[in-house]
Each structure stands twice: as structure tokens, then as C-alpha cells.
Tab-separated table of C-alpha atoms and ligand atoms in Angstrom:
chain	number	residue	atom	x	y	z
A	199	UNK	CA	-19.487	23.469	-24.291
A	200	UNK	CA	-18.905	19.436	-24.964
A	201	UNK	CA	-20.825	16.736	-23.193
A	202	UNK	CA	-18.235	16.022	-20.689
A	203	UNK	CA	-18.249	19.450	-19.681
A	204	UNK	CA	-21.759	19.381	-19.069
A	205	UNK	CA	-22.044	16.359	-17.440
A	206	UNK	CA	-19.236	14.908	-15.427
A	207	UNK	CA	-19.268	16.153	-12.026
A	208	UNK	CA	-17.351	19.560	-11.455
A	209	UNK	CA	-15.308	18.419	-8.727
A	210	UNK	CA	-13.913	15.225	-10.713
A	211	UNK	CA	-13.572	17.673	-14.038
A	212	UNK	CA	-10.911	19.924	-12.037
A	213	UNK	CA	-9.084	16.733	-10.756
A	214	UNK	CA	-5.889	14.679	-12.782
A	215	UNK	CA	-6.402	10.771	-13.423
A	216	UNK	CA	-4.355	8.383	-11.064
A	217	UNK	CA	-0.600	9.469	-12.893
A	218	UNK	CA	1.121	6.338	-13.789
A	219	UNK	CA	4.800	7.159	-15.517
A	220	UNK	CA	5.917	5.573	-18.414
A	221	UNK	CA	8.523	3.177	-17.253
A	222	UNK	CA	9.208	0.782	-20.607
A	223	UNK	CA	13.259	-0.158	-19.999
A	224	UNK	CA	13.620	1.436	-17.048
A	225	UNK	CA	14.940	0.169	-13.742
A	226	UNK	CA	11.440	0.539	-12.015
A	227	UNK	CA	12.586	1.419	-8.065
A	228	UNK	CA	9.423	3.715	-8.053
A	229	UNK	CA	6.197	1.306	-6.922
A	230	UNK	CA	7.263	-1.191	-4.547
A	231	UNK	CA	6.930	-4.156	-6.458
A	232	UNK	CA	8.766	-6.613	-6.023
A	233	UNK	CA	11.718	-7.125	-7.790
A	234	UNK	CA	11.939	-11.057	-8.340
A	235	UNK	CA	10.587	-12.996	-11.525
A	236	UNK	CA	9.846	-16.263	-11.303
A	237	UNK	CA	12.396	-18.814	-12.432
A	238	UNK	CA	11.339	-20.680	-16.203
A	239	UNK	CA	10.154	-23.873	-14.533
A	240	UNK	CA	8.159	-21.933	-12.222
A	241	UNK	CA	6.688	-19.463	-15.218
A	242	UNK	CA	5.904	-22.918	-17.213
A	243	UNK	CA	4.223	-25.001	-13.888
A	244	UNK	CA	2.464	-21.569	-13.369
A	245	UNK	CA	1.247	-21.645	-17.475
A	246	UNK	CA	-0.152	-24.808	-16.751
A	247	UNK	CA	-2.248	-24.183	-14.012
A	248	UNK	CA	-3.700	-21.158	-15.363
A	249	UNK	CA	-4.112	-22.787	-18.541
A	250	UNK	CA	-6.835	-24.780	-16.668
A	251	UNK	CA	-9.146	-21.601	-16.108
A	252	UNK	CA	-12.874	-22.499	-16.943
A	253	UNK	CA	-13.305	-18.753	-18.393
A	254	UNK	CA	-16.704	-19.067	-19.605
A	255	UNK	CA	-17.528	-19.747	-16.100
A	256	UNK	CA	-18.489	-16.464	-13.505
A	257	UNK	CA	-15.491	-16.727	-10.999
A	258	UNK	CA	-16.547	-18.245	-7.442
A	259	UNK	CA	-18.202	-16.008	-5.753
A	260	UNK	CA	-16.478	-16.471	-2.652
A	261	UNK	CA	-13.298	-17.320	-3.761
A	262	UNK	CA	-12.802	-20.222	-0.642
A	263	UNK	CA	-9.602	-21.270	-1.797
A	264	UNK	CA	-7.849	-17.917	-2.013
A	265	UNK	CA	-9.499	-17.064	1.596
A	266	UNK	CA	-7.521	-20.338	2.885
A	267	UNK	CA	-4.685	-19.669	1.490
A	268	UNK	CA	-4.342	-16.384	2.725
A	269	UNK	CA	-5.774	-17.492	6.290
A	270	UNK	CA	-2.457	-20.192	5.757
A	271	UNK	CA	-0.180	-17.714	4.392
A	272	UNK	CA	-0.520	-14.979	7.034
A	273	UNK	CA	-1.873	-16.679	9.950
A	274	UNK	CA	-5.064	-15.506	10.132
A	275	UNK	CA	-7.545	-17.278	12.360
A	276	UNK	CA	-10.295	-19.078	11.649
A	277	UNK	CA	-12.717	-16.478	14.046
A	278	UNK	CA	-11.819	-13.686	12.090
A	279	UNK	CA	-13.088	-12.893	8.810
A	280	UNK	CA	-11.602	-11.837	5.373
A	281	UNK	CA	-12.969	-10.076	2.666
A	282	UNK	CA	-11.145	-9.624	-0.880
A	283	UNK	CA	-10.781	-6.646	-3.062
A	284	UNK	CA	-9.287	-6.316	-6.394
A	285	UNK	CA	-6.150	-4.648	-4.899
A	286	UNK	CA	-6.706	-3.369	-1.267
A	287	UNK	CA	-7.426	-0.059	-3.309
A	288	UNK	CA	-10.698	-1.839	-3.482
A	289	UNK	CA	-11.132	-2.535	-0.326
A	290	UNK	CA	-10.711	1.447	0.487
A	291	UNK	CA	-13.582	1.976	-1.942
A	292	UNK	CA	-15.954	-0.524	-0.537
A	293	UNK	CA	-15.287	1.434	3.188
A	294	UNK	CA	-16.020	4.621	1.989
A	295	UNK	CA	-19.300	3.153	0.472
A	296	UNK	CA	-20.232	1.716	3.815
A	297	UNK	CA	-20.165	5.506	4.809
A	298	UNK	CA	-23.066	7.635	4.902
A	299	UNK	CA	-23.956	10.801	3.471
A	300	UNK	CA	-21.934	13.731	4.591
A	301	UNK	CA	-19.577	12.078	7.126
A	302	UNK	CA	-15.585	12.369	6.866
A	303	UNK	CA	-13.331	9.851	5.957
A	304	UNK	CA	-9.942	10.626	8.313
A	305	UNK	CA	-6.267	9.912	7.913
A	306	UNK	CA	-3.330	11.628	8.318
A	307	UNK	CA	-0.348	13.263	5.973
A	308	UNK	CA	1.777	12.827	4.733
A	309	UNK	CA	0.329	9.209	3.963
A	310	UNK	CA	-1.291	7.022	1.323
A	311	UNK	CA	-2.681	9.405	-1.734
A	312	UNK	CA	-5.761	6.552	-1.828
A	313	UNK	CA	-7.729	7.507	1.054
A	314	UNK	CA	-8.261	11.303	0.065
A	315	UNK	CA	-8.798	10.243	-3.587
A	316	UNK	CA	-11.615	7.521	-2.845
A	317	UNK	CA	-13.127	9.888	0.080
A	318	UNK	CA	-13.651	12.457	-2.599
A	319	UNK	CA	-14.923	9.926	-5.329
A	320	UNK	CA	-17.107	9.082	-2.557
A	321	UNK	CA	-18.682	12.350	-1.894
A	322	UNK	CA	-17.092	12.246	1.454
A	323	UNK	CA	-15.323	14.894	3.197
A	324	UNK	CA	-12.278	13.887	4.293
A	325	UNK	CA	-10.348	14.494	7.442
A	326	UNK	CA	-6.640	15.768	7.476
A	327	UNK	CA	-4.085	15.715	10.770
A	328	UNK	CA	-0.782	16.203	9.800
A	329	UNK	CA	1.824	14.604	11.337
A	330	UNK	CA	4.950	15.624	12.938
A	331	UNK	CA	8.498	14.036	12.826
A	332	UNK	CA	6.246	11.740	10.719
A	333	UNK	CA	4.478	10.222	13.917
A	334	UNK	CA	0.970	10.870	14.898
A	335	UNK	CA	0.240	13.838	16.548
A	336	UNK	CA	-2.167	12.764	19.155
A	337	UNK	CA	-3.638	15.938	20.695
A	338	UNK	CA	-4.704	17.054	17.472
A	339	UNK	CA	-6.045	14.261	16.219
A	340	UNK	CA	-7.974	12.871	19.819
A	341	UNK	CA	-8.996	17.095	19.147
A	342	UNK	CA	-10.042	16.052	15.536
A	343	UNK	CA	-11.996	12.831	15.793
A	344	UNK	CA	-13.364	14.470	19.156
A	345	UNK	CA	-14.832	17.214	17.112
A	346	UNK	CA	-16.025	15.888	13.933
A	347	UNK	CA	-16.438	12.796	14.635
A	348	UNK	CA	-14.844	10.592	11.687
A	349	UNK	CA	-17.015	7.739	10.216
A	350	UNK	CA	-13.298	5.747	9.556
A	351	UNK	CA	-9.884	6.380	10.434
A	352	UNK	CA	-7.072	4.989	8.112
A	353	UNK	CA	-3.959	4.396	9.715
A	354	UNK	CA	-0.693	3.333	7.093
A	355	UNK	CA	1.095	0.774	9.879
A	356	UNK	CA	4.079	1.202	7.978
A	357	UNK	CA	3.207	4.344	6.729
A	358	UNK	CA	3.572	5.480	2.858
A	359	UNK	CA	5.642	7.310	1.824
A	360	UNK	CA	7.421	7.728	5.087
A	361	UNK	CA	8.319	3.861	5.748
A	362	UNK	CA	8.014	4.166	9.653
A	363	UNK	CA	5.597	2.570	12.117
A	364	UNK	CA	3.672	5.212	13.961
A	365	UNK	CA	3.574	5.172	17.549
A	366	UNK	CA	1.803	1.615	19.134
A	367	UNK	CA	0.117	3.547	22.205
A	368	UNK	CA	-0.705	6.365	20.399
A	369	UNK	CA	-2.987	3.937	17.681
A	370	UNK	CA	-4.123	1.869	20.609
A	371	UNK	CA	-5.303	5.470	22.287
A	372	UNK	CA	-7.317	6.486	19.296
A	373	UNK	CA	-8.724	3.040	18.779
A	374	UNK	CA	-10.125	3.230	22.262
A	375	UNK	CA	-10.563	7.096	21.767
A	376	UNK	CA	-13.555	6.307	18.695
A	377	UNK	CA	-16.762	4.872	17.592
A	378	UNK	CA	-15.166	5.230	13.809
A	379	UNK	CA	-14.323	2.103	12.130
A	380	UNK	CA	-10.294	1.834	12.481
A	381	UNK	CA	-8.619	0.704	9.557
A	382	UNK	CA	-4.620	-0.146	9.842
A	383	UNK	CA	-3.871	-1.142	6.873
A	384	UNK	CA	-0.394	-3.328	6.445
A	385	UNK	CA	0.611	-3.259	3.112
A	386	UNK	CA	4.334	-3.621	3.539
A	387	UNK	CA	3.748	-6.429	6.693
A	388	UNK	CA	5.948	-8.664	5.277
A	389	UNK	CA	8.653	-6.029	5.547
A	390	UNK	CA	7.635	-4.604	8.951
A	391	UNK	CA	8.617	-6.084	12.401
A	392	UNK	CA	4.964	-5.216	14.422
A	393	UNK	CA	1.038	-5.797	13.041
A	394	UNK	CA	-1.733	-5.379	14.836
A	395	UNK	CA	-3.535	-9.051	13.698
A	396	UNK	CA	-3.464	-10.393	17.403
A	397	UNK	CA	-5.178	-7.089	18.416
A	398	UNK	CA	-8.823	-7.386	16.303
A	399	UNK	CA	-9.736	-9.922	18.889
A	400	UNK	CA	-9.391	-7.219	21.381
A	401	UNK	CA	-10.973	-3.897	19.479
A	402	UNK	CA	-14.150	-4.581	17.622
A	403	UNK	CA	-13.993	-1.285	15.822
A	404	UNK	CA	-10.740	-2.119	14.133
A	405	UNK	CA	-9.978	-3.964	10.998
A	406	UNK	CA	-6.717	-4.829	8.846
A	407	UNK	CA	-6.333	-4.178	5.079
A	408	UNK	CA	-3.030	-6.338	3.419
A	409	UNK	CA	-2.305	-7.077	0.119
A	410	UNK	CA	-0.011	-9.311	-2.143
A	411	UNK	CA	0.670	-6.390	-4.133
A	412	UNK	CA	4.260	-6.110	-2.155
A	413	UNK	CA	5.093	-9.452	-1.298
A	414	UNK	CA	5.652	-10.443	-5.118
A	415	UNK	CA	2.313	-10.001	-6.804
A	416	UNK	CA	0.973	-6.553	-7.673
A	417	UNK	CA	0.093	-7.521	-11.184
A	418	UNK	CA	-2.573	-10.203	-9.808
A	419	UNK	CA	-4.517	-7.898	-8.080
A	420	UNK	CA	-5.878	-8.841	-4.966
A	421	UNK	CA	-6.155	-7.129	-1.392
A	422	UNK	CA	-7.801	-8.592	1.930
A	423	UNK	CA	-9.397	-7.412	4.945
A	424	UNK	CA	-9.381	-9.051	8.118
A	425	UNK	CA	-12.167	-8.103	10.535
A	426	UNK	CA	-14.691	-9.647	12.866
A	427	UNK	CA	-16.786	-11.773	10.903
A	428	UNK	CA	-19.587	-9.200	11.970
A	429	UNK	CA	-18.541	-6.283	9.921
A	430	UNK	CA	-17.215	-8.589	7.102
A	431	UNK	CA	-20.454	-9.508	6.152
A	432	UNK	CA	-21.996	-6.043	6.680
A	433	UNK	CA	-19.120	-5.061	4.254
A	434	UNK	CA	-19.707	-7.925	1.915
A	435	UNK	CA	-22.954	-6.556	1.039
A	436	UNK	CA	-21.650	-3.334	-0.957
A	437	UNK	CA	-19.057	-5.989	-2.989
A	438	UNK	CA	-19.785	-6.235	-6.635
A	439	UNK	CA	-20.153	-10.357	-7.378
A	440	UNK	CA	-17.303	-11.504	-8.640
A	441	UNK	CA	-14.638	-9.194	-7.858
A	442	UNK	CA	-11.882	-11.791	-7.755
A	443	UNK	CA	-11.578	-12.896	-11.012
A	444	UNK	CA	-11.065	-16.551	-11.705
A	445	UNK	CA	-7.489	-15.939	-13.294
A	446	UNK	CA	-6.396	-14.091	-10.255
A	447	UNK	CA	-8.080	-16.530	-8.210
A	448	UNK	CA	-6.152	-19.590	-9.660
A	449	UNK	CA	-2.859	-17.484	-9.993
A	450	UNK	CA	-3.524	-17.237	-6.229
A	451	UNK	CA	-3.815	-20.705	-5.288
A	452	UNK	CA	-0.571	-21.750	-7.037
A	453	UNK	CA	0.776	-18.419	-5.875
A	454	UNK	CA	0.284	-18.101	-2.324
A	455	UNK	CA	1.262	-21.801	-1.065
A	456	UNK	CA	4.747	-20.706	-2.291
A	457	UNK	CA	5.463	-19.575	1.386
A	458	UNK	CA	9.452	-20.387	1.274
A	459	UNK	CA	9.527	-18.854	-1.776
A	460	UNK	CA	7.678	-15.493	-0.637
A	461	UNK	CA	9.685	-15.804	3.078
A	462	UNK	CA	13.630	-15.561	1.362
A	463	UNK	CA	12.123	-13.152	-0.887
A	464	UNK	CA	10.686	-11.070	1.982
A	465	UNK	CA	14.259	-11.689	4.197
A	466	UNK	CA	16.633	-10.367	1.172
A	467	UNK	CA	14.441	-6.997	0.267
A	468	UNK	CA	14.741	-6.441	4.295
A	469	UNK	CA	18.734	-7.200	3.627
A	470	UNK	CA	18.815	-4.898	0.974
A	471	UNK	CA	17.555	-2.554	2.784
A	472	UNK	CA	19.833	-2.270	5.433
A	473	UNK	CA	22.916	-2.321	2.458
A	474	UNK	CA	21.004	0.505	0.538
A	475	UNK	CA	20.604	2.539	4.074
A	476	UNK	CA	24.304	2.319	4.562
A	477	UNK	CA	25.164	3.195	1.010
A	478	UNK	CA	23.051	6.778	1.544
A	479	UNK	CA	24.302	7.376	4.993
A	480	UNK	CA	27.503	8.059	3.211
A	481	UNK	CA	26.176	11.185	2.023
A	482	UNK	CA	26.356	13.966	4.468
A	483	UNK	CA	23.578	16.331	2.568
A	484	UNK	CA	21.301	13.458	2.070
A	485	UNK	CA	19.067	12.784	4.929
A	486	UNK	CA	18.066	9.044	5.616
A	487	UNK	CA	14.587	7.737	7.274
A	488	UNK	CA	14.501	4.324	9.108
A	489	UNK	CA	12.065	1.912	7.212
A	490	UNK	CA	9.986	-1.024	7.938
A	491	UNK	CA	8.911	-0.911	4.441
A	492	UNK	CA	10.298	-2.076	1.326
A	493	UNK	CA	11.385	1.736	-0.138
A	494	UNK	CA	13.697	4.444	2.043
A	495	UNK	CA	12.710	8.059	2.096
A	496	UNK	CA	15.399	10.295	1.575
A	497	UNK	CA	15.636	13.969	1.865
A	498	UNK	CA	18.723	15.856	-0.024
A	499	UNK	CA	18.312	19.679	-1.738
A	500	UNK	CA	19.674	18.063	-4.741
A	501	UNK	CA	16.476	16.076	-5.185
A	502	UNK	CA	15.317	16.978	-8.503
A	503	UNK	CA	18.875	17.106	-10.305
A	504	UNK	CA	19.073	13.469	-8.845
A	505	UNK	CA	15.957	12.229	-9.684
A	506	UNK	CA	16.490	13.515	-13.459
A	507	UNK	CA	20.083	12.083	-13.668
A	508	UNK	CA	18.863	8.774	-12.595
A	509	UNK	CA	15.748	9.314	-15.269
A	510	UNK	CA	18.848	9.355	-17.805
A	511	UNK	CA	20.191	6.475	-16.364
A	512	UNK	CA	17.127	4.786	-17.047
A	513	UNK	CA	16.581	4.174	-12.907
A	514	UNK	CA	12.982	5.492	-12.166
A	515	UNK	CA	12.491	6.079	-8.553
A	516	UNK	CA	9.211	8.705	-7.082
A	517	UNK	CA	9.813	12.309	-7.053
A	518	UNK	CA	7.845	13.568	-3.998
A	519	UNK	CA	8.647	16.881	-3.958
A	520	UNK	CA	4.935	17.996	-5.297
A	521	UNK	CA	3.135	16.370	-1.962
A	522	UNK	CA	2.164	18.437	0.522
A	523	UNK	CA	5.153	19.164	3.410
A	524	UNK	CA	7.589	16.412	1.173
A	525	UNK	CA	9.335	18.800	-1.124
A	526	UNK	CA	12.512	17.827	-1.768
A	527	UNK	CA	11.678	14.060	-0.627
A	528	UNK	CA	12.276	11.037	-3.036
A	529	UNK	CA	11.264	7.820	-2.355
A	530	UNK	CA	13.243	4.707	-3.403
A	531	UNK	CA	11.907	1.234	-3.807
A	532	UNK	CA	14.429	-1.844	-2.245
A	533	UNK	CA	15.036	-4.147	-5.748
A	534	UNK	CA	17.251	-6.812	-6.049
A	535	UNK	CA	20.875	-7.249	-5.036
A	536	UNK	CA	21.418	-6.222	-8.553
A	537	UNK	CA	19.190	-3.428	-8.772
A	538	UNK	CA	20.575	-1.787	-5.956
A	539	UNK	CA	24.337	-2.305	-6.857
A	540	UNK	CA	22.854	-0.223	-10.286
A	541	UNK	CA	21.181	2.606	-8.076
A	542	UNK	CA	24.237	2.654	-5.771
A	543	UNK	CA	26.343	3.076	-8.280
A	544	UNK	CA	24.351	5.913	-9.962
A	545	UNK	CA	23.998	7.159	-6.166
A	546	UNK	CA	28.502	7.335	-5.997
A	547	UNK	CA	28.431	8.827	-9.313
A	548	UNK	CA	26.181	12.038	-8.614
A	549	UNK	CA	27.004	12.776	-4.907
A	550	UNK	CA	30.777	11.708	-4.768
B	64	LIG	C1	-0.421	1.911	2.325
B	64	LIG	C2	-0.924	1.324	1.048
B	64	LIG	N1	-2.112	0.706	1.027
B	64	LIG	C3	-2.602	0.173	-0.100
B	64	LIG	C4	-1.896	0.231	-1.289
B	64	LIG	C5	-2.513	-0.319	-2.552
B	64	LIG	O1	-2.419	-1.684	-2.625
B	64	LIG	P1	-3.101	-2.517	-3.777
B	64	LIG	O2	-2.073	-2.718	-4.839
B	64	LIG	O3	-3.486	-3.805	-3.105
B	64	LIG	O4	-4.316	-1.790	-4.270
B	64	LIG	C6	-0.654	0.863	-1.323
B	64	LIG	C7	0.085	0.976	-2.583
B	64	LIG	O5	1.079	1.616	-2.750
B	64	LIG	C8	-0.172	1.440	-0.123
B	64	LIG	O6	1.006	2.084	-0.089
């Protein structure tokens, strides 16, 4: 038997590594990034500033700056707190260390793959209430928390992969409904027409998790979480120092005061959106999801002859069908106005 067999946990042995596809000259419509790259004057000014990294320094430790541009960015007020994470993937990980042993980690499905993955990582056991017509089902899971009692509750506000907003009443009846920690976490806020930042004032067992990794910058790393300044420093305590490196640090500060820049950006994907929607409403035997996200759901029996004819088109876009209740589901990520003339194009081609 070889070391690793011995010696690495059983549970992580039978498990498969986070699956990243290779994607080198492909139209990437798969990972909602963003699909805008900087102009040349803006790639050299952003050079410069980098360039200006002391990297045999330790990053700060608290990463100030960043914090107040963020605070700027999003409008996040000066009572709450915010704690960073490299990616709000991060952030996940540090919650499910605040949790103790044996308790469950809760979210629903189908949602974001993350908060199963780190749960188990974490030696936690995690919590599952499906959902139906992709909206909470609240008698099940009042039933759920009710009964085993759920240390945290993730809530996807819009959810992944489904790109709709759950319910507002039903989330403000579990929030009220718990002692768990409630965690909405609002990746794709810039693409979503409700958050619930106005409502941590009112709930102090709920916190928000964004992250820049959909507004423009997912190679930069960094995720936030905006809380009462109570259980930000409680959380602050299981943070490794310097998590926020200094080049992601300074790539933020030249980054994040772009607001104009990050606003048209956010106001043509949501454009997009609405062109792409209408392009796949076309089809009568593909079935189209509202979004408040930046990537429609679809639903056609032809999924995985589409998804591989687009592969040979070089358009990579995410193949759900292997998640649990989502086969025959693909998932497409809003690009540019060029982008999405390609995929619509590829889209006429195979269903007309
Ligand atoms: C709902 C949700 N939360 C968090 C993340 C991860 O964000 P980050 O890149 O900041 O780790 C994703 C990424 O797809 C997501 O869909």
C-alpha cells in the first residue's frame, strides 16, 4: 500500500480535486468572469502601480485600504464590519472553522458546490433541503433547522447555478426562525436587483459574503464579509495573517476606485443578458430560467450534443447534467456583445 494510502484521510482519498477544464483558446462562457480586459493605457497605469509592491515586506495585516475601498465601492457602512478572504471561497472556510465539532453546516440544492465541499473538509456534516421550482422550500427546511439544529445556513441570494433570487419572506422567516449564523452570500450583486446589506442592522445572526470575483476581477482573489463588527472580530481570530496578499492588495486599490468603469461594465452584462434570453426563447425545446446573475440556465434534451458541438466550436460553457436533480441543465456565462453574437450564432446553427 503507498503512503498516501495510508495516510490521507479515507473520506478525502474517495473524493475528486476541485475539476477545473482546460480552456486554452476557448471562448470561456463557463465561470462567470467577466468578460472585459482592460484597455493598454489602463494595463500600463495598472503595471506601474503594481510595480511599486514592497515584496519583501509581509502584506498589511489589515489591509485598511482595500476595506475602504470596498466600504466606498459597495456602500457599506462604517458600523458594520468587513472581513477579507482570498476569494469568498475563503471566507466559507473560515465559517466552517468557527464551527464546532459535530454540528452541520446547512444549505440547500441545487446551489453552490463550495459549501458541501468545505463542510466536509471541515469534518462537518452538512445539511441538505432541496429546493423546488428552484425556490426554498420552507416547511422542510423551518422542519430541518427545527430538528437538527444547523450551526450556519448558506443562502446563494442569487442562487448558483439557478440565477434566481429565492423568496425575500421566506429568508427573512428562517433568519428569524434560527440561532445559526445566516450567511447570504451575493456573489453576482452587481447583477442582481435586491441584497440584503440594509437588513444586517436589523438581524444580528446574519452576515453577507461578496466578492470581486464577478464584477471584473476573479484572477485577484479577494472576497469580503460584511457583519456586525461583533462576529467580525470573533471571525478574525481563525484568519491566517496575511491572507490578502500585498499584490492583490495594491491591484485592489487601483482596482476598485474604478467605479464608472465597473458600473457600465455591470449595466452591459445585465444588457446582454436580456439579448441572450431572447435569442434562446426562440427555441421551443429549450427551456429558459429568469436570471439576476451574470449566466442563464437552460434546460433542452439536446444538452450534451450541444454542449460538445460548442466544445468544437471552441465555446466552453458548464455541462450540469452530472449535479444532482440538473441533468440535462447547462449553464451559460453572459460575455461580451461579441461573445454572445459568437454563442448565438453557434446557438442558430445547432437548433435551427
Ligand atoms: C455563490 C458563489 N459564492 C462564492 C463563489 C466563489 O467566489 P470567489 O471567487 O470569491 O471564491 C462563487 C463562485 O462561483 C459562487 O457562485
Amino acid at each position: 500500500m503507498s503512503f498516501t494510502k495510508k495516510w490521507l484521510r479515507k473520506d478525502i482519498q474517495s473524493i475528486s480535486a476541485y475539476h477545473v477544464p482546460n480552456s486554452d483558446n476557448f471562448l470561456k462562457l463557463d465561470a462567470m468572469e467577466s468578460p472585459f480586459v482592460p484597455n493598454q493605457d489602463f494595463q500600463n497605469e495598472f503595471t506601474d502601480f503594481l510595480s511599486k509592491v514592497e515584496i519583501n515586506r509581509y502584506p498589511n495585516p489589515s489591509a485598511d485600504e482595500v476595506v475602504q475601498s470596498l466600504r466606498n465601492l459597495m456602500g457599506v457602512d462604517d458600523s458594520y464590519g468587513v472581513l477579507l478572504g482570498n476569494g469568498s471561497d475563503e471566507l466559507i472556510q473560515i465559517l466552517a472553522m468557527a464551527c464546532g465539532e459535530k454540528e452541520s453546516i446547512m444549505s440547500f440544492s441545487p446551489s453552490f458546490v463550495m459549501y458541501e465541499m468545505i463542510a466536509k473538509f471541515t469534518r462537518l456534516n452538512y445539511l441538505d433541503s432541496p429546493l423546488i421550482d428552484f425556490d426554498i422550500n420552507l416547511e422542510e427546511a423551518l422542519n430541518l433547522i427545527e430538528t437538527q439544529k444547523p450551526k450556519i445556513i448558506f443562502i446563494a441570494y442569487p442562487n448558483n447555478p439557478t440565477g434566481n433570487l429565492f423568496n425575500r419572506e421566506k429568508i427573512e422567516t428562517i433568519i428569524k426562525s434560527t440561532d445559526a449564523l445566516v450567511v447570504l452570500d451575493e456573489a453576482y450583486y452587481a447583477y442582481s436587483n435586491d441584497t440584503f446589506l440594509n437588513d444586517i442592522a436589523k438581524y444580528e445572526n446574519l452576515v453577507l459574503l461578496r466578492t470581486i470575483s464577478k464584477i471584473g476581477f476573479a484572477g485577484v482573489r479577494l472576497g469580503l464579509l460584511i457583519g456586525s463588527k461583533e462576529i467580525v472580530s470573533g471571525l478574525n481570530k481563525i484568519r491566517l495573517p496575511y491572507n490578502v496578499n500585498s499584490l492583490t492588495q495594491a491591484a485592489c486599490k487601483f482596482l476598485l476606485n474604478k467605479k464608472d468603469y465597473l458600473q457600465s461594465h455591470a449595466n452591459s452584462i445585465v444588457n446582454e443578458r436580456k439579448k441572450l434570453i431572447e435569442s434562446l426563447k426562440k427555441y421551443k425545446n429549450i427551456t429558459v430560467f429568469p436570471s439576476q446573475a451574470n449566466f442563464v440556465l437552460i434546460k433542452t434534451e439536446e444538452s450534451e450534443k450541444f454542449f460538445n458541438f460548442l466544445l468544437e466550436k471552441k465555446i466552453l460553457i458548464k455541462n450540469l447534467s452530472k449535479m444532482k436533480g440538473l441533468m440535462n441543465y447547462l449553464r451559460i456565462t453572459i460575455g461580451s456583445k461579441q461573445d454572445n453574437s459568437i454563442f448565438s450564432s453557434a446557438l442558430d446553427e445547432f437548433f435551427s
